[in-house]
XYZ file of C-alpha atoms in Angstrom:
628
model
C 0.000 0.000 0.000
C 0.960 3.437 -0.320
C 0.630 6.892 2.003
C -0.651 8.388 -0.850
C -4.472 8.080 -1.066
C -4.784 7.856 -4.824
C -1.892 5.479 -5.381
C -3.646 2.002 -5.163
C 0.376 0.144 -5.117
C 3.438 0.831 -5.495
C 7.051 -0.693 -5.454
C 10.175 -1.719 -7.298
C 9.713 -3.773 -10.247
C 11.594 -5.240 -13.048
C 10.723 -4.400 -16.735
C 12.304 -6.029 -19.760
C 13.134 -3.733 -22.567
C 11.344 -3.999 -25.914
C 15.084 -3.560 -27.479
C 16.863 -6.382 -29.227
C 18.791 -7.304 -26.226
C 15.841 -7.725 -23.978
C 17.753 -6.435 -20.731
C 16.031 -5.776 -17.765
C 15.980 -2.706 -15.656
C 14.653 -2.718 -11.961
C 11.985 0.294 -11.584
C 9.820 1.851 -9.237
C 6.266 1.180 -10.479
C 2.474 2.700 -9.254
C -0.865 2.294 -9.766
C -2.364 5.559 -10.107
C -4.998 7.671 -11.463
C -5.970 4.480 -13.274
C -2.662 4.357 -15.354
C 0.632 2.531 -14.994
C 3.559 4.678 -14.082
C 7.717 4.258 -13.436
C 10.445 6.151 -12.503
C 14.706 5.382 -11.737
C 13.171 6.347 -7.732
C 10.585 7.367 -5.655
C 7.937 9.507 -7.216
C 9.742 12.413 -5.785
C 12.908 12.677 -7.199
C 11.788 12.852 -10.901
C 8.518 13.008 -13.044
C 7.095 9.289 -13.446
C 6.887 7.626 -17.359
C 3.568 6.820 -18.375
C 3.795 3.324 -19.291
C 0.257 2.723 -19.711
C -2.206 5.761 -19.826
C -5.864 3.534 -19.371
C -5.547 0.111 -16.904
C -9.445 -0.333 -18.912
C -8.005 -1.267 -22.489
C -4.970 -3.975 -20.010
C -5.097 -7.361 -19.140
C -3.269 -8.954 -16.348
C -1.923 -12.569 -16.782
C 0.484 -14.972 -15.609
C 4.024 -14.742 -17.556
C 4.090 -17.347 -20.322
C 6.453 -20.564 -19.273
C 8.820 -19.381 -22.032
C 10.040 -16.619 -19.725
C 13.086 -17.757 -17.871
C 12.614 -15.001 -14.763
C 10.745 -16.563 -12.020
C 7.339 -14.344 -10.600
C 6.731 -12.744 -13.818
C 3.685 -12.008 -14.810
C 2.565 -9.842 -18.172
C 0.589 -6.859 -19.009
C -1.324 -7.073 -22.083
C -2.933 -3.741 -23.647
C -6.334 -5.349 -24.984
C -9.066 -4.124 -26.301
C -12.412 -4.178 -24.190
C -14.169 -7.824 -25.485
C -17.582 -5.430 -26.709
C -15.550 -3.400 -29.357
C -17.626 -0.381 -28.086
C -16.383 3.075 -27.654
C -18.458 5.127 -24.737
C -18.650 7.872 -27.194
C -21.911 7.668 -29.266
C -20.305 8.395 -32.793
C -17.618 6.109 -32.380
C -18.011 2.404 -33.760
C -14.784 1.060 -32.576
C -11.840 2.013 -31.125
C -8.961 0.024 -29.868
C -5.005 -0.476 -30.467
C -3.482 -1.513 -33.420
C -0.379 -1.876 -35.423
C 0.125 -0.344 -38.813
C 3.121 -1.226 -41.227
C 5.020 2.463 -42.466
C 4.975 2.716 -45.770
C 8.610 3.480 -46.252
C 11.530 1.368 -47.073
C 12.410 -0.025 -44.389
C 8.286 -1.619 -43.556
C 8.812 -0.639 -39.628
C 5.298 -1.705 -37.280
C 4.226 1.570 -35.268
C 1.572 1.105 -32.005
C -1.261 3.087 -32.556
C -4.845 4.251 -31.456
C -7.318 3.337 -33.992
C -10.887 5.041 -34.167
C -14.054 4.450 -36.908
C -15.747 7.937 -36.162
C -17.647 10.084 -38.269
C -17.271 7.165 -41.805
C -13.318 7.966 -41.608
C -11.135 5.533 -39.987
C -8.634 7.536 -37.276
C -5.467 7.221 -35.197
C -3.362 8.803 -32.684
C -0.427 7.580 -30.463
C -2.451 7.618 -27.335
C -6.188 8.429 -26.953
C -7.950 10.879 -28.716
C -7.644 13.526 -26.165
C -3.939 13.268 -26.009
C -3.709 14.216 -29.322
C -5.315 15.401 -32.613
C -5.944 12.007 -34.722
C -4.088 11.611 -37.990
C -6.757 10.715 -40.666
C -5.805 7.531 -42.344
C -8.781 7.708 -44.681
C -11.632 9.980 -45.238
C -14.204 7.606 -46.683
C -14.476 4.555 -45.649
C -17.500 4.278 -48.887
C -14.066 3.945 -50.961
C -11.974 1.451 -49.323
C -12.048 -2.619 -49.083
C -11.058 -4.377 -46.222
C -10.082 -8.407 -46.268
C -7.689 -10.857 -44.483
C -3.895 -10.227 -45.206
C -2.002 -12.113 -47.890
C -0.354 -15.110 -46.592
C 2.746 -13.691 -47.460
C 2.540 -11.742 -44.677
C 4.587 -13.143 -41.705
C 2.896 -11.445 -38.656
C -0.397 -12.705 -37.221
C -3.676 -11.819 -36.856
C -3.128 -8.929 -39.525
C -5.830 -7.462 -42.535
C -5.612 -5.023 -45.118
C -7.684 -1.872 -46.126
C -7.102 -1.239 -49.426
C -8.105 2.594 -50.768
C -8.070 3.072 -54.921
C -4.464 4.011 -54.460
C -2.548 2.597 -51.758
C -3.581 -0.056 -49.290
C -2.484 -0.371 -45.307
C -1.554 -3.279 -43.656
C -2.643 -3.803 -39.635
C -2.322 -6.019 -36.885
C -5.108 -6.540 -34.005
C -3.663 -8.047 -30.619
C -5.788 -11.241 -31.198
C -7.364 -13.601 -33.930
C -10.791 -12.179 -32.405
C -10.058 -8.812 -32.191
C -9.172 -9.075 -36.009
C -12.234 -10.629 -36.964
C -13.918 -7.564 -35.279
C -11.985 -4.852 -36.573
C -13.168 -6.308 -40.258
C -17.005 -6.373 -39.701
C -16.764 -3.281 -37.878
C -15.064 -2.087 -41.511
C -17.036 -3.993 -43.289
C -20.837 -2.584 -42.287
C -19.754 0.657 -42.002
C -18.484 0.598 -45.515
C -21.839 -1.495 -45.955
C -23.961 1.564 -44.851
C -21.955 4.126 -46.378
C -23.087 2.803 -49.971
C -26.850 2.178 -48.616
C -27.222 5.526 -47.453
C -24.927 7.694 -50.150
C -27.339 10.367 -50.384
C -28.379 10.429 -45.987
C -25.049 11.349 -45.064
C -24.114 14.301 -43.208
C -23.007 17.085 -45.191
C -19.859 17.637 -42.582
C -18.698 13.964 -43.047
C -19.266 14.311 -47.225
C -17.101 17.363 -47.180
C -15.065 16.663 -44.513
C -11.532 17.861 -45.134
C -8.394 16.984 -43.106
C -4.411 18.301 -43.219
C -3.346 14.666 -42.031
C -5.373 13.339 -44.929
C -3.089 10.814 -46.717
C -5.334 9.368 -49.530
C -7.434 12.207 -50.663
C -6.285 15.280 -52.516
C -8.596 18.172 -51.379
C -6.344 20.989 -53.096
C -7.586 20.237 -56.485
C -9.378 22.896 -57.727
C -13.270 23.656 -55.879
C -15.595 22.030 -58.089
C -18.358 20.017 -57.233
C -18.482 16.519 -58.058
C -21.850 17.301 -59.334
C -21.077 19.863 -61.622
C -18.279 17.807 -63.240
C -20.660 15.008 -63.626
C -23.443 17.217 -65.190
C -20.563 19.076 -67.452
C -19.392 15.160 -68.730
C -23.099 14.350 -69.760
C -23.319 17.256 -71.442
C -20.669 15.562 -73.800
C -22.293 13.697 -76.941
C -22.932 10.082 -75.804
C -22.472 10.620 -72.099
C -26.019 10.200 -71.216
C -25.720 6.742 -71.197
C -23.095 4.115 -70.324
C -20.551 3.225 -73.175
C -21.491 -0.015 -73.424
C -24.772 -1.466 -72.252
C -26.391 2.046 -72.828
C -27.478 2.049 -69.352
C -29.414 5.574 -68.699
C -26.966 8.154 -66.581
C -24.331 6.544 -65.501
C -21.754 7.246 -62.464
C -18.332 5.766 -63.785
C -15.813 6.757 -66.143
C -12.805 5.187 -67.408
C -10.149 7.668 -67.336
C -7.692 5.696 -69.657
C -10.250 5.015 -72.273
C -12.895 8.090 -71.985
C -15.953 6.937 -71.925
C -18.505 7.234 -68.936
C -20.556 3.524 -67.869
C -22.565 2.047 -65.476
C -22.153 0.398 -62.088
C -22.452 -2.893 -63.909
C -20.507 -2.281 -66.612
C -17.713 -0.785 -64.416
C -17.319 -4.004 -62.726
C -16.869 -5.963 -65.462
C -14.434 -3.408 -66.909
C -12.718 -3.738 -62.900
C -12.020 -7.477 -63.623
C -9.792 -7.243 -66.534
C -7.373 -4.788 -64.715
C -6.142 -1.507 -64.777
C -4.134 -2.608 -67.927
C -7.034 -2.368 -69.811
C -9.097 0.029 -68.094
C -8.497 2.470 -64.951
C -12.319 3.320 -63.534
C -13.356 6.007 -61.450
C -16.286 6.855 -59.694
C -17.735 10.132 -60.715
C -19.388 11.274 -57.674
C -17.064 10.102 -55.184
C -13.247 10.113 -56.573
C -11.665 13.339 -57.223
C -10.159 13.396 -60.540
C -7.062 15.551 -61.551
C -7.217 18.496 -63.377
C -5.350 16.793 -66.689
C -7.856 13.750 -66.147
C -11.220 15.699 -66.265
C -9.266 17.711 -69.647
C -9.085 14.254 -70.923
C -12.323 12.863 -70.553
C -14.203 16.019 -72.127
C -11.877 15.851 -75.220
C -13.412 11.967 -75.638
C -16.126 11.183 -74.734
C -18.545 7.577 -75.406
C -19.263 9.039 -78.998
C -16.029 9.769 -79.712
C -14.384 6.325 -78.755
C -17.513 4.499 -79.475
C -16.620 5.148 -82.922
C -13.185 4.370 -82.944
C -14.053 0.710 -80.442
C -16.888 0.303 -83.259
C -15.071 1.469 -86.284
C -16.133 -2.253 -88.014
C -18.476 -3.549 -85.955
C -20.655 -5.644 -88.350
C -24.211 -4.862 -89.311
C -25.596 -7.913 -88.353
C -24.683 -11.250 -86.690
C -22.561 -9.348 -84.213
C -20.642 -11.862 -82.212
C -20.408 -11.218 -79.263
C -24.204 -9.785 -79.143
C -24.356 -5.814 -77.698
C -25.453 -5.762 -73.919
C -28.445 -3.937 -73.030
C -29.042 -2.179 -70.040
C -30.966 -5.526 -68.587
C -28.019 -8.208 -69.714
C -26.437 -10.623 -67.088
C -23.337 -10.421 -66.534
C -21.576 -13.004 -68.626
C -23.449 -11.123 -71.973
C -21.328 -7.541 -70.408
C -18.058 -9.395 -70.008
C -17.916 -11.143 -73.762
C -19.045 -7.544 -75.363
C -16.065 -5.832 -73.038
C -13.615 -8.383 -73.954
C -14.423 -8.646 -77.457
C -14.594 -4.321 -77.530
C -11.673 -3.441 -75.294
C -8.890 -6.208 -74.650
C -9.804 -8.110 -78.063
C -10.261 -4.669 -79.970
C -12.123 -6.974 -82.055
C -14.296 -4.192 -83.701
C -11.632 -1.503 -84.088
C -10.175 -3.090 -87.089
C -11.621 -5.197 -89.966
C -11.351 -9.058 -89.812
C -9.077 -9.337 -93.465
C -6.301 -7.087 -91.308
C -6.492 -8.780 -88.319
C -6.423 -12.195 -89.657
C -3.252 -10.938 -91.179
C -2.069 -9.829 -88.370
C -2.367 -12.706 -86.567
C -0.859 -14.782 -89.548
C 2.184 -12.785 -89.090
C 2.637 -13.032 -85.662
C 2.957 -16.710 -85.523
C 4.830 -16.869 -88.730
C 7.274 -14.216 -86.641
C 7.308 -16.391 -83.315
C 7.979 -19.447 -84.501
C 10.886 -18.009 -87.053
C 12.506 -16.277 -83.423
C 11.784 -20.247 -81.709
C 13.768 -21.739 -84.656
C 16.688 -19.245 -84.421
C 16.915 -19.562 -80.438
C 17.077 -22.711 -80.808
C 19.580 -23.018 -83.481
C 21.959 -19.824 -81.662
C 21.426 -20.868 -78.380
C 21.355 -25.136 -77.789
C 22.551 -24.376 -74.370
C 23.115 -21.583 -71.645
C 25.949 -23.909 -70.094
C 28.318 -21.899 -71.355
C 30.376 -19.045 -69.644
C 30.365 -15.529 -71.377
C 34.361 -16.021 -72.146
C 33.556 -19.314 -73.864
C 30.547 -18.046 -75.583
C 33.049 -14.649 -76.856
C 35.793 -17.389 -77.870
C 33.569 -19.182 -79.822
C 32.283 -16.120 -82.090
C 35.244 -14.003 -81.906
C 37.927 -16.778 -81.959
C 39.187 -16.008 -85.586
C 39.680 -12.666 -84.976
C 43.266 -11.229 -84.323
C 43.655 -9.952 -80.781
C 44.276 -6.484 -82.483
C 40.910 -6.590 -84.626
C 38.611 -4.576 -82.456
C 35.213 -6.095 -82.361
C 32.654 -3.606 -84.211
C 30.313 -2.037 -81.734
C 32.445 -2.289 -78.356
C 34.949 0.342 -76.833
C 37.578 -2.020 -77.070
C 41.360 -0.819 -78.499
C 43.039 -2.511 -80.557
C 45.923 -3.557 -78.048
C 42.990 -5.038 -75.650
C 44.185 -8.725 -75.140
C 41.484 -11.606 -76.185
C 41.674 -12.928 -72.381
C 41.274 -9.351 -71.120
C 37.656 -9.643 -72.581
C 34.853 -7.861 -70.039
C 31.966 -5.900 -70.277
C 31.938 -2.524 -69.407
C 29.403 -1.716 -66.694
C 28.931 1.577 -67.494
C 27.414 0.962 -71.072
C 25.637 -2.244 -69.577
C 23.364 0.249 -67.655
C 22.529 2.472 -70.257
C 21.472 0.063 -72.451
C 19.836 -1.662 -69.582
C 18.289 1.893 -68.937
C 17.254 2.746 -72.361
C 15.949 -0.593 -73.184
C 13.610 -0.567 -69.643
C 11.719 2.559 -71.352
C 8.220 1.961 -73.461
C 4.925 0.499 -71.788
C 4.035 -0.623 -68.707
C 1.709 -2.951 -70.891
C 3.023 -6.523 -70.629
C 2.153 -7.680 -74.368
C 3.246 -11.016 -75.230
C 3.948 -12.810 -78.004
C 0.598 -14.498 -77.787
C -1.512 -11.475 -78.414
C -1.812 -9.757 -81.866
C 0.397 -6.859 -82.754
C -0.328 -4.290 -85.709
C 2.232 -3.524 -88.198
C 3.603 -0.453 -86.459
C 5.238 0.758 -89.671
C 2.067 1.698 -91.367
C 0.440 3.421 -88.604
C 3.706 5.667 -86.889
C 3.171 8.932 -88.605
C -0.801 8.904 -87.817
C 0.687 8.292 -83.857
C 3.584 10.737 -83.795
C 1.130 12.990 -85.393
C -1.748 12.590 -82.520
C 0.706 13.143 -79.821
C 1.861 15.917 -81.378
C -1.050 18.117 -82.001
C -2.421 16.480 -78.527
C -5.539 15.045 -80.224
C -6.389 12.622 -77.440
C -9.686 10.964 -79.668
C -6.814 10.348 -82.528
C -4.506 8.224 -79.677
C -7.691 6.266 -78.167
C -8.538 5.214 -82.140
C -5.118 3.885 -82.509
C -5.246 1.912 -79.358
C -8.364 0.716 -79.926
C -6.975 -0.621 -83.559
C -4.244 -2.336 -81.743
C -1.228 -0.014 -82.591
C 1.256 -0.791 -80.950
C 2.234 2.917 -79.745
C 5.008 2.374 -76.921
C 7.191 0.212 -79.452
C 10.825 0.747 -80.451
C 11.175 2.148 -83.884
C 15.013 1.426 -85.555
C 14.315 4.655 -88.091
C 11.465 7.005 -88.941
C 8.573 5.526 -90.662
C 4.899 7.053 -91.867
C 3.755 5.156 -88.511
C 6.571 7.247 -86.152
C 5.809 10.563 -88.030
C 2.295 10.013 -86.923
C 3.318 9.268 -83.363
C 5.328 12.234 -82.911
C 3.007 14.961 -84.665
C 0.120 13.509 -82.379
C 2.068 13.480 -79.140
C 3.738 17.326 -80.642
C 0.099 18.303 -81.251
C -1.812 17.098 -78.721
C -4.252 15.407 -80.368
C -5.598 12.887 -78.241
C -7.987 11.488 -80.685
C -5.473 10.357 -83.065
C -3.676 9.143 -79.968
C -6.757 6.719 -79.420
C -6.944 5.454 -82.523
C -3.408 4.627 -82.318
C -3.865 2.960 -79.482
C -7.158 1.133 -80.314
C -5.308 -0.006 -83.497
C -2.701 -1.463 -81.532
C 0.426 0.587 -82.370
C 2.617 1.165 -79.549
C 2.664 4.701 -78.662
C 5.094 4.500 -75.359
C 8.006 2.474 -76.678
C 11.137 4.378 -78.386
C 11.082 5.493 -81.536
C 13.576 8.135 -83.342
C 15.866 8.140 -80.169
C 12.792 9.146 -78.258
C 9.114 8.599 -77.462
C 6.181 9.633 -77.868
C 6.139 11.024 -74.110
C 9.134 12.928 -74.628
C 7.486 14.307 -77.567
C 4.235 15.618 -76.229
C 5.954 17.134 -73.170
C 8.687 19.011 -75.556
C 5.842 20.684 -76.942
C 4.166 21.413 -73.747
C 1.029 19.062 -74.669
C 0.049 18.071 -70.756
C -3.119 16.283 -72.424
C -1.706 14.190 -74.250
C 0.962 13.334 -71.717
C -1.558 12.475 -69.031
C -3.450 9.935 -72.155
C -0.041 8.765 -72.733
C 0.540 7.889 -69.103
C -2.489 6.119 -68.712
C -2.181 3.918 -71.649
C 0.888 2.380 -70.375
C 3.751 5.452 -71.140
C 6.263 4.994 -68.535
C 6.859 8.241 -66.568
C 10.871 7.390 -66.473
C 11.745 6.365 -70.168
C 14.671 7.770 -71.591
C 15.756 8.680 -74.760
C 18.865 8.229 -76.669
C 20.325 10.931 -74.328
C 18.815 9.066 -71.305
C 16.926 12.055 -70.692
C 13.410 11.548 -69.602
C 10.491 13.437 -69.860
C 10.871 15.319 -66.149
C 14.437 16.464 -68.030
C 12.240 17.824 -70.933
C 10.546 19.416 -68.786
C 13.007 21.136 -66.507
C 14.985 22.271 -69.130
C 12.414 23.875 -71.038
C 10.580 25.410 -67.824
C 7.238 23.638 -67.880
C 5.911 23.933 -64.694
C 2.740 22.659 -65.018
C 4.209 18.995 -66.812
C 6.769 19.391 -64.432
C 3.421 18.996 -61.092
C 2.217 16.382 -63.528
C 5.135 14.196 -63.650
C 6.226 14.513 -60.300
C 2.207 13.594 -59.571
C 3.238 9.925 -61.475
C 6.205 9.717 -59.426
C 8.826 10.776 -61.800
C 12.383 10.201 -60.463
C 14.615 13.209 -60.072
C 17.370 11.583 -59.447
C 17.789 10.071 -62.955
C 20.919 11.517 -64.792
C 21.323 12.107 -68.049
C 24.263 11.416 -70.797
C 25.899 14.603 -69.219
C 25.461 13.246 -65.742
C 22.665 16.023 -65.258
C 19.548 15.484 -63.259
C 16.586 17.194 -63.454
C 17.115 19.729 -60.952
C 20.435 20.688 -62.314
C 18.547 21.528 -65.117
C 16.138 23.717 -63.544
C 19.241 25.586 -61.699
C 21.092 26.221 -64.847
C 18.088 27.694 -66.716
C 17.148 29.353 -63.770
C 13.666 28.099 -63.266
C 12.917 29.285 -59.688
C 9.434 27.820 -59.590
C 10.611 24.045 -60.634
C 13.325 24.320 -58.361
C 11.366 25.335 -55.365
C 9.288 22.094 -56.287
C 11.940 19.361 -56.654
C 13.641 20.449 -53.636
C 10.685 20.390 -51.651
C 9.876 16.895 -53.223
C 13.561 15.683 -52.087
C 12.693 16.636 -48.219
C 9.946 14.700 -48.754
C 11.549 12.163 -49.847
C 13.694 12.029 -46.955
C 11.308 11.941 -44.313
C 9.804 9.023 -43.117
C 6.615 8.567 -41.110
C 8.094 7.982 -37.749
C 8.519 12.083 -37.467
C 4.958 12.771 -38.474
C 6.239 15.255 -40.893
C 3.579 17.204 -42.467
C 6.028 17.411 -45.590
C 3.699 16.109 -47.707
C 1.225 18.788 -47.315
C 3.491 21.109 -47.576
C 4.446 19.753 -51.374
C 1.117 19.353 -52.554
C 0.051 22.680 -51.445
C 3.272 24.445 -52.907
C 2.131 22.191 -55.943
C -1.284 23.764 -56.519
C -0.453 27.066 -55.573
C 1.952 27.030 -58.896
C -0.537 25.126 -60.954
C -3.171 27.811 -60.446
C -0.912 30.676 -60.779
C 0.210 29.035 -64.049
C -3.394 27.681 -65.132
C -6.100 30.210 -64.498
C -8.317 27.307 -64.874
C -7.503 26.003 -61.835
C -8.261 28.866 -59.917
């Protein structure tokens, strides 16, 4: 007992540290105010460490036989068995551990909360601290078990349309909880869209990790009336189904909850969806879909589609879903009606004449990888003098045969230049177009930024991320497209199947459109498979292009798709030594900001990233009075 008449114990006590070595430290411990407390002493001599602020969320138990110590016992923060918070708009509250999200994947105790449809936490109670905001709406996310590959226990995932977090409840129960307490809130929050409070709809937060809410003030409503205004966008793309609520940002065409599912299950490969009335689209994304529109690709998707006997049959607004999915196939990943059948039979001809000519020389070059590189380099270079220099290489002419090596300088560039192109994973399975006829109509669309041009291409097959060995009609048509902007001819590149992303010319068709400043077509590029860190033959990439010519606006674009500064070029330049040589104050300001960032990890609870995306929109509406 103690003297003290709101101490219920105290004494000395050993802990064990939570360090890797375990070591134990002899303490003196109380019981007061309903929390745990320890200090080196007596109470007296110095101010007592909370070591647990609420005995209510604890429970006591008998140290497991594991522990080598005799009279140990252990104190286990748990979770009250109801799950119920005593505050009314609470659903559930309790401890939890969340994996960081930077490199090094560290577990951080925290306070969770599901109050007001967001899901909250803090490092103590809520009236320690202000909660951090994890995510807004909960309407958004999906919660399920953790992937096996997951080594910790009793863990589950909530995964948000762009990132997902990974946490870990103190029991199997307390896990099981955690997801139906996710699950029917999320549950309610699509039963009762329109009965929600107007201060949790428009609920805004600086903590707020998932959700931009610096884009520029416009209702969701008025973009969704503004894209039905558009010819076709009254009804869904593809089943015809009357106003729908989902758009496809990569192809540009609006559909219906139905349809968006099916369009969901093929991947974001094929099609990237977005709900209109609750994601927030960028400003280059809403710029996109008004240049398209369902009529628009419609006509490029449909460009053959047969009069009669159509097979697969068009959906209608009352078709099951197995009717949807062959008519979305067929349209989309097939591309079946984008060209006519004579072209792609020959296409298809060629493709397997083309495979199985590459099978036939691999197997004739290459019988077996047994061999070393200095045996395979003896065997094609073995006539040669040791003073013949091998065409191609950096070799001298005094470079001894057994002195043979590669040099890993030029390795990497290659291996650089030859990573650029899509992010498409096209096999040799799948039909490619004959890039050569359809380049100049692709370099064209991305030049003059005609966005409807680029969908009509894809939706033709065009292969429009391919490398090109020397100009052709189909690269001229690539580059004035990406040069212009025109993001129609862009389409029908892509619905053609040309490859608009891969090299051609010593450069791409990204490069290209953000050389001549055509942010449309780069954002169309970039979500058709254009990687945002392809180099050209100068291993410059497009953030390069951009700093160097002061683009500011491409410049908050690119670093948006997570552009990496710290590429260098041919010259050994990066990005931002391009912006300091030309002076570019503005694109400066941002890439150093994004470097602290970068830094910063989320032990410190920097508010860095705020800071960047604020600094971010402030420029883009100074530069864009659009945005304003």
């Amino acid at each position: 007992m103690s003297p003290e008449d709101d101490v219920v114990m105290e004494g000395y006590l050993f802990k064990r540290a939570t360090n890797a070595f375990k070591t134990w430290h002899r303490r003196w411990f109380q019981i007061k105010d309903n929390r745990l407390l320890y200090s080196h002493r007596s109470a007296d001599v110095e101010t007592p460490t909370v070591m647990e602020a609420d005995l209510k969320l604890c429970l006591v138990r008998q140290a497991p036989s594991s522990v080598e110590r005799a009279c140990c016992f252990e104190l286990e923060v748990f979770l009250h068995p109801t799950g119920m918070s005593p505050e009314d708009d609470v659903v559930m509250e309790g401890y939890l551990f969340k994996r960081a999200t930077n490199a090094f994947k560290t577990w951080h105790r925290r306070w969770f909360q599901i109050k007001d449809n967001r899901l909250l936490y803090s490092h103590r109670s809520a009236d320690v601290e202000t909660p951090t905001v994890m995510e807004a709406d909960l309407k958004l996310c999906l919660v399920r078990q953790a992937p096996s590959s997951v080594e910790r226990a009793c863990c589950f995932e909530l995964v948000t349309p762009t990132k997902s977090h990974l946490l870990q409840a103190d029991s199997e129960t307390l896990c099981t909880a955690w997801i139906r307490a996710l699950q029917r809130t999320i549950h309610h929050l699509h039963e009762n869209d329109e009965s929600l409070p107007a201060n949790v709809r428009t609920f805004t937060s600086t903590n707020d990790e998932t959700v931009n809410h610096n884009l520029p003030i416009q209702s969701k409503d008025t973009l969704l009336a503004e894209l039905r205004r558009i010819p076709g966008n009254d009804k869904c793309a593809d089943c015809g189904a009357d106003s729908p609520k989902w758009a496809s940002i990569n192809l540009g065409v609006l559909l219906c909850i139905e349809c968006c599912g099916i369009h969901r299950s093929f991947g974001v490969q094929v099609s990237k969806v977005r709900s209109l009335t609750m994601d927030s689209l960028e400003p280059e994304q809403r710029k996109l879909m008004i240049a398209l529109g369902n009529r628009l690709v419609n006509s490029i998707y449909l460009a053959h589609l047969p009069n009669a006997n159509i097979v697969p049959p068009p959906p209608r607004p009352t078709s099951s879903r197995p009717v949807r999915k062959a008519w979305i196939k067929a349209k989309y990943v097939e591309r079946r009606f984008a060209r006519l059948d004579i072209e792609r039979a020959r296409n298809s001809a060629n493709v397997r004449a083309e495979g199985l000519r590459r099978n036939t020389a691999a197997k004739a070059i290459s019988p077996t990888r047994s061999n070393s590189d200095r045996k395979l380099y003896e065997g094609r270079y073995a006539a040669r003098s040791p003073s013949e220099p091998v065409a191609g290489s950096r070799l001298s002419p005094t470079t001894p045969k057994n002195e043979w090596k590669s040099t890993p300088s030029i390795a990497a560039d290659l291996k650089r230049v030859a990573s650029c192109g899509s992010d498409s994973d096209i096999d040799g399975s799948q039909e490619v177009i004959d890039n050569s006829k359809c380049g100049a109509r692709v370099l064209k669309a991305a030049a003059l930024g005609d966005v409807a041009e680029l969908c009509r291409l894809v939706a033709e097959g065009v292969d429009v991320h391919a490398p090109y060995a020397k100009t052709t009609a189909l690269h001229t048509a690539i580059k004035n497209a990406a040069a212009l902007g025109d993001v129609a001819e862009l389409c029908r590149l892509v619905a053609e199947g040309v490859d608009i992303h891969a090299p051609y010319a010593k450069t791409t068709a990204l490069h290209t459109a953000i050389k001549n400043n055509q942010g449309m077509a780069a954002e169309f590029l970039m979500l058709n498979g254009s990687k945002v860190n392809a180099l050209d033959a100068s291993l410059n990439s497009p953030l390069h292009i951009a700093c160097a010519n002061a683009l500011t606006l491409l410049v908050c674009q690119l670093m948006k798709r997570g552009a990496d500064q710290r590429l260098r070029n041919c010259n050994g330049e990066t990005a931002l030594d391009l912006a300091i040589e030309g002076t570019h104050a503005d694109i400066v300001t941002l890439l150093r900001l994004q470097e602290m960032r970068d830094e910063f990890t989320e032990e410190f609870n920097n508010p860095m990233d705020e800071t960047v995306d604020d600094v971010m929109m402030d420029i883009s509406r100074r530069m864009d009075p659009s945005l304003r």
